[in-house]
mmCIF file of C-alpha atoms and ligand atoms in Angstrom:
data_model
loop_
_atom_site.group_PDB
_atom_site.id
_atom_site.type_symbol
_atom_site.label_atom_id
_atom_site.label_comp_id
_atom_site.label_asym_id
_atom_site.label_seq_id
_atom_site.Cartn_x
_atom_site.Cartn_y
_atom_site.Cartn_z
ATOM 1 C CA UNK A 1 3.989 190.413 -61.669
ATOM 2 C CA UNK A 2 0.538 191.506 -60.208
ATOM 3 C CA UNK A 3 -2.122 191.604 -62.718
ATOM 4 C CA UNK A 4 -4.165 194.693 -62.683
ATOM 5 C CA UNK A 5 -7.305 192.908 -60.924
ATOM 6 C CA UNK A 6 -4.887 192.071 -57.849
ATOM 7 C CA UNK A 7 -3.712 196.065 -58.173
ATOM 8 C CA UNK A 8 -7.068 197.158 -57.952
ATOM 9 C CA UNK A 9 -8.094 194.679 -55.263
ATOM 10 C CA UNK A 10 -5.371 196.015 -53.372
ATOM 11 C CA UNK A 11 -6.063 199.635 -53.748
ATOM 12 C CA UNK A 12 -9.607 198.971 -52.307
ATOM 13 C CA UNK A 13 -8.475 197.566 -49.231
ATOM 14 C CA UNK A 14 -5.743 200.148 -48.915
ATOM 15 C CA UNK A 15 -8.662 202.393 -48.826
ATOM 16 C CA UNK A 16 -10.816 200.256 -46.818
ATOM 17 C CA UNK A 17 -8.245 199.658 -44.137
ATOM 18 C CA UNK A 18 -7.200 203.404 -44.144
ATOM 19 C CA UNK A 19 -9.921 205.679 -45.541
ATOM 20 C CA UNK A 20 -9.206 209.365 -46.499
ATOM 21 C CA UNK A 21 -11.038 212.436 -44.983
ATOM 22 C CA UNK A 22 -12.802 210.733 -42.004
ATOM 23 C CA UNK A 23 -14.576 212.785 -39.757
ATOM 24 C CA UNK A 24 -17.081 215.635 -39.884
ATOM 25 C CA UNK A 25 -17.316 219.289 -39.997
ATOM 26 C CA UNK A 26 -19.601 221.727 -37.893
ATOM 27 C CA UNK A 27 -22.863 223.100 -39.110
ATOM 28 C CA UNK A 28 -23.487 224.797 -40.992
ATOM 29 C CA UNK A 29 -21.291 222.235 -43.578
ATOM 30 C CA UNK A 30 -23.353 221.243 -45.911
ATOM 31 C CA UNK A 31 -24.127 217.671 -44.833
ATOM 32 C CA UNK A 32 -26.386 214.968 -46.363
ATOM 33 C CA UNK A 33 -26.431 211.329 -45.060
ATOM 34 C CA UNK A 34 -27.061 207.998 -47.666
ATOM 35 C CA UNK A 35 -28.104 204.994 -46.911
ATOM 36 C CA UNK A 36 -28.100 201.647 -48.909
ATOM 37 C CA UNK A 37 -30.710 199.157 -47.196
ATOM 38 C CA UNK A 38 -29.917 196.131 -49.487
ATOM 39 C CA UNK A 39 -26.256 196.079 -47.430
ATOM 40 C CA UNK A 40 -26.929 198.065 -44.714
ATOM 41 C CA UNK A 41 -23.908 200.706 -45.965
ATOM 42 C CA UNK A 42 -24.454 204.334 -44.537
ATOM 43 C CA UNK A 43 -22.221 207.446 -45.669
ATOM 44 C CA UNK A 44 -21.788 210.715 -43.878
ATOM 45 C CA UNK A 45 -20.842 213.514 -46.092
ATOM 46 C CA UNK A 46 -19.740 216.791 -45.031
ATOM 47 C CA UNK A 47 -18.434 219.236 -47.502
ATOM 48 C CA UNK A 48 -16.979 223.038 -47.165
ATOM 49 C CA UNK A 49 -17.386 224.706 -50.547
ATOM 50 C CA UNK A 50 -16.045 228.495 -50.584
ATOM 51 C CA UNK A 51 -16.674 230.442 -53.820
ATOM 52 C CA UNK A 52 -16.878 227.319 -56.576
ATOM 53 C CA UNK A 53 -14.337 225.326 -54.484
ATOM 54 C CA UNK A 54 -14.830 222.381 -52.627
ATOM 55 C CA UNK A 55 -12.132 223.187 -50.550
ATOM 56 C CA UNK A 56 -12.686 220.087 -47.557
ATOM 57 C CA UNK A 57 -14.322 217.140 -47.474
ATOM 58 C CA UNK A 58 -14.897 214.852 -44.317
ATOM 59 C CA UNK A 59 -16.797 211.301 -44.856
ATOM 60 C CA UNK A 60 -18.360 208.920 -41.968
ATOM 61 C CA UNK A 61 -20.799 205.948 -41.795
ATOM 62 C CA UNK A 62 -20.112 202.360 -41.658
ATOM 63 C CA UNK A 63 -21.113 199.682 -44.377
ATOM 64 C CA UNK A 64 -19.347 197.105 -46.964
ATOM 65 C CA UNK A 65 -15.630 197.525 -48.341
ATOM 66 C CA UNK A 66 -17.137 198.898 -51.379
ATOM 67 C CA UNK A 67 -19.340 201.108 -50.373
ATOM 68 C CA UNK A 68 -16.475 202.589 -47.512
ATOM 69 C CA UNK A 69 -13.437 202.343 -49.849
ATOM 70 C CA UNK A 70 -15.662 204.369 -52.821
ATOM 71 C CA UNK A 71 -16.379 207.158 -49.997
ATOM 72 C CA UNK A 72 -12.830 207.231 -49.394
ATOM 73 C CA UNK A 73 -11.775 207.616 -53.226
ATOM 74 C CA UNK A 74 -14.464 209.918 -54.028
ATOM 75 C CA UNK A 75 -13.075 212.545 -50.825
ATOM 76 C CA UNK A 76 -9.743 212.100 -51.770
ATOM 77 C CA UNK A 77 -10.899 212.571 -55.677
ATOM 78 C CA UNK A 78 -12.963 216.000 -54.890
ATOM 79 C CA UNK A 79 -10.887 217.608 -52.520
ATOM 80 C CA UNK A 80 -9.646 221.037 -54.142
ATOM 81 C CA UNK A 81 -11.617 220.120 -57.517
ATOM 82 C CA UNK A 82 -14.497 223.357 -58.601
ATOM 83 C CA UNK A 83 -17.985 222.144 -57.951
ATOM 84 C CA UNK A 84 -18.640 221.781 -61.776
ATOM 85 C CA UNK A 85 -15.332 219.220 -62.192
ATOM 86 C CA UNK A 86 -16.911 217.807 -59.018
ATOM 87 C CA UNK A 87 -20.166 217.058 -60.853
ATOM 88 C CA UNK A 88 -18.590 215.892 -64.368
ATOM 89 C CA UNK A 89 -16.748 213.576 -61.981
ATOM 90 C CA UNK A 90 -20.076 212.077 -60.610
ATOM 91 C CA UNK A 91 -20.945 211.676 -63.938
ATOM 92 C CA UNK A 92 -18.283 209.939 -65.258
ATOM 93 C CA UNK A 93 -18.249 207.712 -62.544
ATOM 94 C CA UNK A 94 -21.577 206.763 -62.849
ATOM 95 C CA UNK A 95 -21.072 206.034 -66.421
ATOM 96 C CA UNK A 96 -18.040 203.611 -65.281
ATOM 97 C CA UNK A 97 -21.184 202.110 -63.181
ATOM 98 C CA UNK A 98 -23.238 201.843 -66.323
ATOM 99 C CA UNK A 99 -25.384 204.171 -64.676
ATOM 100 C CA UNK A 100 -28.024 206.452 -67.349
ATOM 101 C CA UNK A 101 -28.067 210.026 -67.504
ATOM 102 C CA UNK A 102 -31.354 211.654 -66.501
ATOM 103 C CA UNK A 103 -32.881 210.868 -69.846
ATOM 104 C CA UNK A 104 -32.262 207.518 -69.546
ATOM 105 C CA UNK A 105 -28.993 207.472 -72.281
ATOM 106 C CA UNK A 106 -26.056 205.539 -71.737
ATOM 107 C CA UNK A 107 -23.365 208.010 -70.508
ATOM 108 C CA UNK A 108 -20.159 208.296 -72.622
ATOM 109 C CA UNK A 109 -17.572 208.837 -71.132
ATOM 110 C CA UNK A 110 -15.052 212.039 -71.157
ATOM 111 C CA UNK A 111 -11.839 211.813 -71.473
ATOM 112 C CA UNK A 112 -10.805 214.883 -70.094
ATOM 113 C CA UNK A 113 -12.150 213.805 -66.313
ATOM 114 C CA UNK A 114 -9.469 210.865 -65.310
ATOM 115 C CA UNK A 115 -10.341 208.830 -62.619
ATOM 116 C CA UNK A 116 -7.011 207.907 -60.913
ATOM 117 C CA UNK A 117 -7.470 205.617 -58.237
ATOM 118 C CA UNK A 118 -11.354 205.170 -59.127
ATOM 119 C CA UNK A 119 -10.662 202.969 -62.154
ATOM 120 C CA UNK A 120 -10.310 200.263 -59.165
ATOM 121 C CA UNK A 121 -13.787 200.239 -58.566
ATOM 122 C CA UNK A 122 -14.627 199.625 -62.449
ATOM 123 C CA UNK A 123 -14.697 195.879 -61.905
ATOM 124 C CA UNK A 124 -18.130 196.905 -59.140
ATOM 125 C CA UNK A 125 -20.124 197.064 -62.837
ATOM 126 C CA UNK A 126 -19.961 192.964 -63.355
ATOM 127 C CA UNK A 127 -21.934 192.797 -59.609
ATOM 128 C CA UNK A 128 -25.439 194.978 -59.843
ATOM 129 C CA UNK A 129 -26.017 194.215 -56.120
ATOM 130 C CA UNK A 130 -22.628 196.038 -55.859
ATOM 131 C CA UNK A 131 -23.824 198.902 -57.733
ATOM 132 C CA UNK A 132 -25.563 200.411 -54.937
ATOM 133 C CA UNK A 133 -22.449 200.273 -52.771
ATOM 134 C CA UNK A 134 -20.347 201.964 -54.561
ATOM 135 C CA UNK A 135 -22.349 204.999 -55.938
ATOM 136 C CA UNK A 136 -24.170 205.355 -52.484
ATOM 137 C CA UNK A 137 -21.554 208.207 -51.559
ATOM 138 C CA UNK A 138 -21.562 209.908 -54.711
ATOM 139 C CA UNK A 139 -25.298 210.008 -54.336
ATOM 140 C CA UNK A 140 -25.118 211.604 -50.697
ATOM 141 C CA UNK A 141 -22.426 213.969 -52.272
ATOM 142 C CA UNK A 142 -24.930 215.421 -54.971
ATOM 143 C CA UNK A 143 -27.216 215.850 -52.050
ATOM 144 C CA UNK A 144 -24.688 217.687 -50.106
ATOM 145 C CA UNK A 145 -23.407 220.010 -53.149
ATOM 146 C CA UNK A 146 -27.582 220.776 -53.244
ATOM 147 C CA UNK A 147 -27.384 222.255 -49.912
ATOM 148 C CA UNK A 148 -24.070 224.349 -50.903
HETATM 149 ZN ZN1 LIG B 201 -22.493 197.567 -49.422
#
């Protein structure tokens, strides 16, 4: 039987090798673009919000597995969710990250916001250097939301 570091090895490649919600949109999409110089990762995101709705999502850029595969989760994990789920969801994933809140405070996390295929990334937390990687698209996607 797989152990669960194999299952989450394999769901990052799965998204590596065949990442969600690639593409862009037209202006005027709300569009911000990240980029992680320590690995050379760069992220595209385009987002359609209508009403409190993020109702699409398209991702580009090139960069690391991590950094590629996390872009892919985090479309496939905001797609259809209200902009303030969308933001508790940064949240808690930066709290997976061991990531402070704005105040500096460890961020607990909440139960209520489940992860799903995220939890694969949790294992990121044991590599700082890795860090980067994977929040670089959830960065660009607060950036994006500020434009919405
Ligand atoms: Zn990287």
């Amino acid at each position: 039987m797989p152990g669960l570091e194999d299952l989450y090895r394999e769901i990052i490649l799965d998204h590596h090798r065949n990442p969600r919600n690639r593409g862009e949109l037209p202006p005027p999409a709300p569009h911000a673009v990240g980029h992680n110089p320590l690995c050379g990762d760069e992220i595209d995101v385009y987002l359609q919000v209508e009403g409190d709705v993020v109702t699409d999502v398209k991702v580009g850029g090139q960069g690391c597995s991590i950094s590629q595969s996390s872009a892919s989760m985090m479309s496939q994990a905001i797609k259809g969710k209200s902009v303030p789920e969308v933001r508790a969801l940064v949240r808690r994933f930066k709290g997976m990250m061991s990531i402070p809140d704005e105040d500096g405070n460890p961020i607990e996390p909440d139960p209520d916001v489940k992860l799903g295929d995220l939890e694969a990334l949790q294992g990121v937390v044991k590599f700082p250097v890795r860090i980067k990687c994977a929040t670089l698209s959830w960065n660009t996607l607060l950036e994006a939301l500020a434009q919405a």
